[in-house]
Amino acid sequence: MTVTVPQLGDRAGPAPATPRYTIDALARLVGMSPRNIRAHQARGLLAPPARYGRTAYYSAGHVRRLESIKSLQRQGFNLVAIEAMLGVRHPAPPPAEPLATALNRLAAEHPALLHNLARHGVLVRAEDGSVSAARPRAVQPALDLHQAGVPVLAALRLLGEVLDRLRPVTDELVPAAGTRLAQLRRTGLPAASGQQPEHETAVLAQSLARLLSEAFRVVAENACTASTSGIGPDR
């Protein structure tokens, strides 16, 4: 049912001229239950509807979004994968404890673990004995795993174990990717004029690091999605 006329007591101003649908009308239009529509909205896959008075109205944009979700589900993607593909980002949970507090407690109680993470360049100890994160983006997710019931110490140990496993892989992968990049550069466009060789080398190194980081993130997200595929799409 397309609604164009507001009820008495609605907020001031005329009703929008573009089509608007109640949740029941939207459900009939897209062939989906109102319950599933509300579930998609709760997951952040669907934007909240506009409200006129006490009634919520959905737009053509909501129709397109739901059709995209249905199409991806028909292709076998579950909701976790669809969230990633459609760019849904949930707010990060608050950290289990302040980063500095957790790291200095780690230094006092588990020096071997501190040494391992420092060996990977993740943590650094200052002259006064305090510990800080050289790469907080690597450490903070481990601390945040506490929100999922993982003890902080166990999460940091997992981080160290993952780094230990990745180190020999990257020792082989980075030189190979660097060699391939040099080959592509020789056959591609010439370097930008005015750039010094040192600058070009730094740009290449940074770009290669970003490429490898994003490639690993994609592979890891795909693997994590596959591991939760048993949940399946809602019907």
XYZ file of N, CA, C and O in Angstrom, residues 72-202:
524
model
N 21.635 -11.636 -2.847
C 22.855 -12.221 -2.296
C 22.561 -13.516 -1.550
O 23.346 -14.463 -1.604
N 21.431 -13.563 -0.843
C 21.065 -14.799 -0.155
C 20.808 -15.933 -1.140
O 21.189 -17.077 -0.895
N 20.180 -15.595 -2.270
C 19.936 -16.643 -3.285
C 21.247 -17.179 -3.851
O 21.306 -18.322 -4.300
N 22.301 -16.350 -3.825
C 23.603 -16.792 -4.311
C 24.373 -17.586 -3.262
O 25.489 -18.028 -3.523
N 23.789 -17.764 -2.085
C 24.403 -18.597 -1.062
C 25.146 -17.850 0.028
O 25.762 -18.478 0.888
N 25.119 -16.521 0.020
C 25.825 -15.755 1.039
C 24.970 -15.669 2.299
O 23.763 -15.447 2.226
N 25.617 -15.843 3.466
C 24.891 -15.659 4.716
C 24.936 -14.188 5.120
O 25.564 -13.351 4.464
N 24.280 -13.867 6.239
C 24.138 -12.461 6.621
C 25.468 -11.839 7.034
O 25.666 -10.638 6.856
N 26.386 -12.647 7.587
C 27.698 -12.108 7.952
C 28.433 -11.625 6.703
O 29.009 -10.536 6.670
N 28.402 -12.450 5.650
C 29.054 -12.063 4.399
C 28.352 -10.868 3.762
O 29.008 -9.965 3.215
N 27.031 -10.853 3.822
C 26.282 -9.745 3.221
C 26.594 -8.436 3.944
O 26.727 -7.384 3.321
N 26.714 -8.497 5.268
C 27.098 -7.297 6.014
C 28.419 -6.746 5.507
O 28.580 -5.538 5.330
N 29.402 -7.647 5.294
C 30.713 -7.198 4.816
C 30.622 -6.602 3.416
O 31.224 -5.569 3.126
N 29.849 -7.244 2.543
C 29.760 -6.773 1.153
C 29.003 -5.458 1.029
O 29.319 -4.623 0.184
N 28.006 -5.269 1.896
C 27.221 -4.043 1.819
C 27.776 -2.928 2.692
O 27.200 -1.858 2.783
N 28.911 -3.209 3.330
C 29.578 -2.145 4.063
C 28.985 -1.836 5.421
O 29.134 -0.724 5.921
N 28.334 -2.817 6.057
C 27.766 -2.584 7.384
C 28.902 -2.603 8.388
O 29.743 -3.487 8.393
N 28.919 -1.600 9.241
C 29.940 -1.520 10.277
C 29.269 -1.303 11.632
O 28.609 -0.304 11.838
N 29.452 -2.267 12.537
C 28.884 -2.132 13.864
C 29.825 -1.314 14.735
O 31.045 -1.393 14.589
N 29.293 -0.533 15.674
C 30.171 0.212 16.563
C 31.043 -0.715 17.393
O 30.588 -1.770 17.840
N 32.290 -0.322 17.564
C 33.215 -1.154 18.323
C 32.836 -1.159 19.797
O 32.461 -0.127 20.349
N 32.930 -2.308 20.463
C 32.641 -2.350 21.897
C 33.709 -1.621 22.679
O 34.843 -1.474 22.211
N 33.405 -1.153 23.878
C 34.427 -0.480 24.673
C 35.533 -1.448 25.037
O 35.294 -2.659 25.190
N 36.774 -0.989 25.146
C 37.879 -1.886 25.476
C 37.692 -2.506 26.853
O 37.023 -1.956 27.729
N 38.287 -3.681 27.047
C 38.168 -4.364 28.324
C 38.787 -3.534 29.445
O 38.291 -3.496 30.558
N 39.865 -2.881 29.196
C 40.514 -1.994 30.146
C 41.420 -1.066 29.362
O 41.745 -1.326 28.209
N 41.864 0.055 29.971
C 42.766 0.954 29.248
C 43.996 0.210 28.748
O 44.549 -0.647 29.442
N 44.411 0.540 27.545
C 45.511 -0.181 26.907
C 46.779 -0.115 27.748
O 47.453 -1.126 27.967
N 47.132 1.062 28.243
C 48.376 1.213 29.014
C 48.340 0.345 30.273
O 49.344 -0.291 30.638
N 47.186 0.285 30.929
C 47.064 -0.522 32.142
C 47.279 -1.997 31.841
O 48.009 -2.700 32.555
N 46.638 -2.466 30.782
C 46.759 -3.883 30.424
C 48.190 -4.253 30.054
O 48.697 -5.313 30.450
N 48.868 -3.378 29.324
C 50.217 -3.702 28.865
C 51.216 -3.693 30.013
O 52.115 -4.542 30.078
N 51.096 -2.759 30.940
C 52.022 -2.731 32.065
C 51.757 -3.886 33.028
O 52.688 -4.403 33.653
N 50.502 -4.322 33.133
C 50.214 -5.525 33.921
C 50.831 -6.748 33.249
O 51.374 -7.637 33.913
N 50.771 -6.785 31.917
C 51.387 -7.876 31.170
C 52.892 -7.913 31.415
O 53.470 -8.981 31.624
N 53.547 -6.755 31.407
C 54.995 -6.692 31.594
C 55.393 -7.222 32.965
O 56.418 -7.910 33.107
N 54.580 -6.924 33.966
C 54.924 -7.343 35.321
C 54.672 -8.822 35.547
O 55.444 -9.502 36.252
N 53.605 -9.355 34.942
C 53.177 -10.718 35.264
C 53.621 -11.755 34.234
O 53.746 -12.942 34.564
N 53.882 -11.340 33.000
C 54.190 -12.308 31.933
C 55.290 -11.748 31.036
O 55.050 -11.396 29.873
N 56.521 -11.661 31.547
C 57.617 -11.069 30.756
C 57.925 -11.840 29.471
O 58.346 -11.234 28.488
N 57.722 -13.166 29.459
C 58.023 -13.928 28.245
C 57.079 -13.540 27.112
O 57.508 -13.389 25.952
N 55.813 -13.365 27.435
C 54.854 -12.945 26.414
C 55.167 -11.532 25.937
O 55.080 -11.236 24.740
N 55.544 -10.663 26.881
C 55.949 -9.309 26.504
C 57.124 -9.348 25.533
O 57.136 -8.643 24.514
N 58.115 -10.194 25.841
C 59.292 -10.296 24.972
C 58.888 -10.754 23.566
O 59.398 -10.235 22.564
N 57.969 -11.717 23.486
C 57.553 -12.221 22.173
C 56.865 -11.132 21.356
O 57.150 -10.946 20.169
N 55.946 -10.390 21.977
C 55.244 -9.332 21.248
C 56.176 -8.181 20.902
O 56.029 -7.554 19.851
N 57.155 -7.914 21.776
C 58.137 -6.878 21.459
C 59.035 -7.312 20.306
O 59.448 -6.491 19.468
N 59.325 -8.614 20.234
C 60.154 -9.134 19.141
C 59.489 -8.920 17.788
O 60.154 -8.725 16.775
N 58.174 -8.927 17.770
C 57.440 -8.677 16.531
C 57.194 -7.181 16.295
O 56.519 -6.828 15.312
N 57.690 -6.329 17.178
C 57.511 -4.901 16.986
C 56.130 -4.402 17.342
O 55.743 -3.299 16.938
N 55.386 -5.191 18.114
C 54.038 -4.789 18.505
C 54.074 -3.941 19.770
O 53.353 -2.955 19.892
N 54.927 -4.339 20.729
C 55.090 -3.601 21.977
C 56.507 -3.062 22.081
O 57.426 -3.574 21.438
N 56.678 -2.046 22.902
C 57.999 -1.468 23.126
C 58.097 -1.056 24.588
O 57.127 -0.564 25.173
N 59.263 -1.275 25.193
C 59.480 -0.890 26.581
C 60.365 0.348 26.624
O 61.436 0.380 26.001
N 59.937 1.356 27.341
C 60.690 2.601 27.466
C 61.785 2.449 28.510
O 61.853 1.457 29.246
N 62.664 3.447 28.588
C 63.774 3.392 29.537
C 63.290 3.351 30.977
O 63.958 2.791 31.848
N 62.129 3.954 31.263
C 61.608 3.941 32.630
C 60.890 2.643 32.971
O 60.341 2.496 34.069
N 60.881 1.671 32.044
C 60.268 0.380 32.291
C 58.825 0.269 31.863
O 58.258 -0.836 31.876
N 58.203 1.378 31.485
C 56.809 1.327 31.050
C 56.708 0.701 29.668
O 57.660 0.745 28.875
N 55.558 0.105 29.409
C 55.321 -0.584 28.144
C 54.227 0.151 27.383
O 53.227 0.568 27.958
N 54.434 0.306 26.083
C 53.412 0.924 25.232
C 53.295 0.115 23.955
O 54.147 -0.726 23.647
N 52.225 0.367 23.224
C 51.972 -0.359 21.985
C 52.572 0.412 20.819
O 52.177 1.544 20.548
N 53.532 -0.201 20.145
C 54.060 0.412 18.936
C 53.043 0.312 17.809
O 53.028 1.142 16.899
N 52.197 -0.710 17.873
C 51.129 -0.903 16.888
C 49.821 -1.155 17.631
O 49.362 -2.302 17.737
N 49.196 -0.098 18.152
C 47.966 -0.293 18.934
C 46.838 -0.935 18.144
O 45.975 -1.604 18.720
N 46.821 -0.759 16.811
C 45.748 -1.380 16.018
C 45.833 -2.894 16.058
O 44.844 -3.580 15.811
N 47.022 -3.438 16.359
C 47.167 -4.888 16.480
C 46.810 -5.367 17.877
O 46.264 -6.457 18.053
N 47.099 -4.553 18.886
C 46.905 -4.972 20.271
C 45.458 -4.806 20.725
O 44.894 -5.677 21.386
N 44.831 -3.683 20.365
C 43.508 -3.391 20.898
C 42.463 -4.444 20.554
O 41.651 -4.816 21.409
N 42.430 -4.983 19.317
C 41.449 -6.048 19.047
C 41.617 -7.256 19.959
O 40.627 -7.901 20.322
N 42.871 -7.567 20.345
C 43.088 -8.685 21.260
C 42.470 -8.380 22.614
O 41.841 -9.241 23.233
N 42.609 -7.146 23.085
C 41.996 -6.768 24.352
C 40.475 -6.780 24.242
O 39.769 -7.161 25.181
N 39.964 -6.360 23.097
C 38.505 -6.295 22.920
C 37.863 -7.673 22.875
O 36.641 -7.783 23.039
N 38.663 -8.720 22.627
C 38.101 -10.073 22.648
C 37.536 -10.433 24.018
O 36.766 -11.387 24.142
N 37.911 -9.658 25.036
C 37.333 -9.878 26.353
C 35.810 -9.750 26.305
O 35.099 -10.394 27.077
N 35.318 -8.898 25.379
C 33.878 -8.725 25.240
C 33.197 -10.009 24.777
O 31.993 -10.189 24.989
N 33.967 -10.900 24.135
C 33.429 -12.183 23.683
C 33.747 -13.303 24.667
O 33.578 -14.483 24.349
N 34.235 -12.938 25.867
C 34.493 -13.935 26.888
C 35.897 -14.510 26.884
O 36.159 -15.489 27.582
N 36.814 -13.920 26.104
C 38.188 -14.418 26.039
C 39.031 -13.628 27.038
O 39.083 -12.391 26.970
N 39.722 -14.282 27.979
C 40.582 -13.554 28.912
C 41.657 -12.759 28.172
O 42.145 -13.177 27.118
N 42.023 -11.607 28.737
C 42.980 -10.725 28.079
C 44.294 -11.441 27.819
O 44.874 -11.351 26.729
N 44.784 -12.145 28.817
C 46.065 -12.844 28.660
C 45.993 -13.862 27.529
O 46.910 -13.961 26.697
N 44.904 -14.620 27.463
C 44.760 -15.615 26.402
C 44.693 -14.954 25.038
O 45.254 -15.460 24.053
N 44.032 -13.800 24.948
C 43.934 -13.103 23.669
C 45.293 -12.602 23.218
O 45.638 -12.684 22.032
N 46.086 -12.085 24.145
C 47.427 -11.610 23.781
C 48.335 -12.775 23.410
O 49.185 -12.652 22.522
N 48.166 -13.896 24.078
C 48.932 -15.089 23.683
C 48.550 -15.533 22.278
O 49.414 -15.926 21.483
N 47.257 -15.471 21.973
C 46.808 -15.817 20.623
C 47.437 -14.880 19.603
O 47.883 -15.323 18.532
N 47.487 -13.591 19.919
C 48.127 -12.637 19.012
C 49.580 -13.035 18.764
O 50.050 -13.034 17.614
N 50.304 -13.373 19.824
C 51.699 -13.787 19.656
C 51.828 -15.054 18.826
O 52.725 -15.169 17.973
N 50.928 -16.010 19.054
C 50.982 -17.253 18.285
C 50.700 -17.012 16.808
O 51.348 -17.609 15.928
N 49.724 -16.150 16.519
C 49.424 -15.841 15.122
C 50.615 -15.165 14.455
O 50.978 -15.489 13.314
N 51.239 -14.230 15.157
C 52.415 -13.557 14.596
C 53.545 -14.550 14.351
O 54.250 -14.463 13.330
N 53.731 -15.498 15.278
C 54.769 -16.516 15.080
C 54.498 -17.355 13.836
O 55.429 -17.707 13.091
N 53.216 -17.688 13.601
C 52.877 -18.496 12.430
C 53.001 -17.705 11.138
O 53.340 -18.253 10.085
N 52.697 -16.414 11.208
C 52.729 -15.598 9.998
C 54.146 -15.199 9.588
O 54.393 -14.945 8.408
N 55.048 -15.113 10.541
C 56.392 -14.611 10.240
C 57.094 -15.383 9.126
O 57.565 -14.773 8.151
N 57.180 -16.732 9.187
C 57.852 -17.437 8.078
C 57.116 -17.298 6.752
O 57.749 -17.307 5.687
N 55.784 -17.168 6.808
C 55.027 -16.984 5.560
C 55.374 -15.663 4.920
O 55.636 -15.576 3.709
N 55.404 -14.600 5.726
C 55.713 -13.277 5.164
C 57.175 -13.164 4.754
O 57.504 -12.435 3.816
N 58.066 -13.887 5.439
C 59.475 -13.864 5.038
C 59.645 -14.388 3.614
O 60.572 -13.994 2.897
N 58.751 -15.272 3.212
C 58.788 -15.798 1.842
C 57.944 -14.959 0.893
O 58.326 -14.713 -0.250
N 56.793 -14.500 1.381
C 55.845 -13.812 0.516
C 56.305 -12.405 0.141
O 56.169 -11.994 -1.010
N 56.845 -11.674 1.091
C 57.202 -10.272 0.824
C 58.279 -10.154 -0.256
O 58.115 -9.363 -1.198
N 59.387 -10.894 -0.182
C 60.366 -10.794 -1.283
C 59.780 -11.199 -2.635
O 60.071 -10.576 -3.663
N 58.927 -12.248 -2.639
C 58.333 -12.684 -3.901
C 57.421 -11.605 -4.468
O 57.447 -11.312 -5.673
N 56.593 -10.993 -3.601
C 55.711 -9.930 -4.070
C 56.501 -8.706 -4.500
O 56.156 -8.030 -5.476
N 57.596 -8.416 -3.776
C 58.437 -7.286 -4.159
C 59.079 -7.485 -5.517
O 59.163 -6.555 -6.327
N 59.535 -8.704 -5.775
C 60.126 -9.004 -7.086
C 59.090 -8.865 -8.193
O 59.364 -8.294 -9.260
N 57.905 -9.371 -7.926
C 56.830 -9.263 -8.926
C 56.458 -7.807 -9.160
O 56.224 -7.389 -10.304
N 56.420 -7.022 -8.106
C 56.103 -5.596 -8.246
C 57.151 -4.881 -9.081
O 56.823 -4.035 -9.920
N 58.431 -5.232 -8.880
C 59.494 -4.614 -9.668
C 59.358 -4.969 -11.143
O 59.578 -4.135 -12.026
N 58.957 -6.213 -11.429
C 58.744 -6.615 -12.823
C 57.592 -5.836 -13.452
O 57.689 -5.380 -14.599
N 56.511 -5.695 -12.710
C 55.367 -4.945 -13.234
C 55.725 -3.482 -13.451
O 55.273 -2.862 -14.414
N 56.523 -2.937 -12.578
C 56.894 -1.528 -12.702
C 57.775 -1.297 -13.918
O 57.653 -0.294 -14.606
N 58.642 -2.229 -14.209
C 59.517 -2.072 -15.376
C 58.723 -2.109 -16.675
O 59.079 -1.452 -17.647
N 57.643 -2.878 -16.680
C 56.851 -2.990 -17.904
C 55.694 -1.999 -17.944
O 54.967 -1.937 -18.917
N 55.522 -1.224 -16.867
C 54.416 -0.285 -16.796
C 54.844 1.112 -17.157
O 55.793 1.342 -17.917
N 54.135 2.093 -16.575
C 54.420 3.483 -16.869
C 55.723 3.904 -16.219
O 56.113 3.383 -15.177
N 56.423 4.889 -16.776
C 57.650 5.369 -16.158
C 57.353 6.063 -14.841
O 56.238 6.513 -14.592
N 58.376 6.156 -13.989
C 58.204 6.810 -12.696
C 57.891 8.273 -12.893
O 58.273 8.903 -13.886
N 57.169 8.843 -11.923
C 56.805 10.255 -12.007
C 58.054 11.116 -11.998
O 59.010 10.860 -11.263
N 58.051 12.148 -12.812
C 59.219 13.017 -12.919
C 59.413 13.790 -11.629
O 58.473 14.145 -10.935
N 60.683 14.037 -11.306
C 60.999 14.832 -10.139
C 61.122 14.029 -8.860
O 61.568 14.559 -7.847
N 60.754 12.765 -8.871
C 60.863 11.967 -7.668
C 62.253 11.362 -7.554
O 62.817 10.873 -8.533
N 62.805 11.395 -6.355
C 64.097 10.786 -6.093
C 63.944 9.284 -5.917
O 62.883 8.803 -5.474
N 64.980 8.512 -6.232
C 64.880 7.055 -6.083
C 64.507 6.630 -4.670
O 63.749 5.674 -4.479
N 65.038 7.324 -3.649
C 64.719 6.962 -2.271
C 63.224 7.137 -1.999
O 62.597 6.311 -1.319
N 62.666 8.228 -2.529
C 61.245 8.474 -2.336
C 60.417 7.403 -3.033
O 59.429 6.898 -2.476
N 60.799 7.037 -4.251
C 60.067 6.016 -4.990
C 60.110 4.680 -4.255
O 59.101 3.959 -4.184
N 61.277 4.349 -3.695
C 61.407 3.098 -2.958
C 60.502 3.084 -1.732
O 59.851 2.078 -1.428
N 60.447 4.215 -1.023
C 59.595 4.293 0.166
C 58.127 4.152 -0.211
O 57.356 3.460 0.480
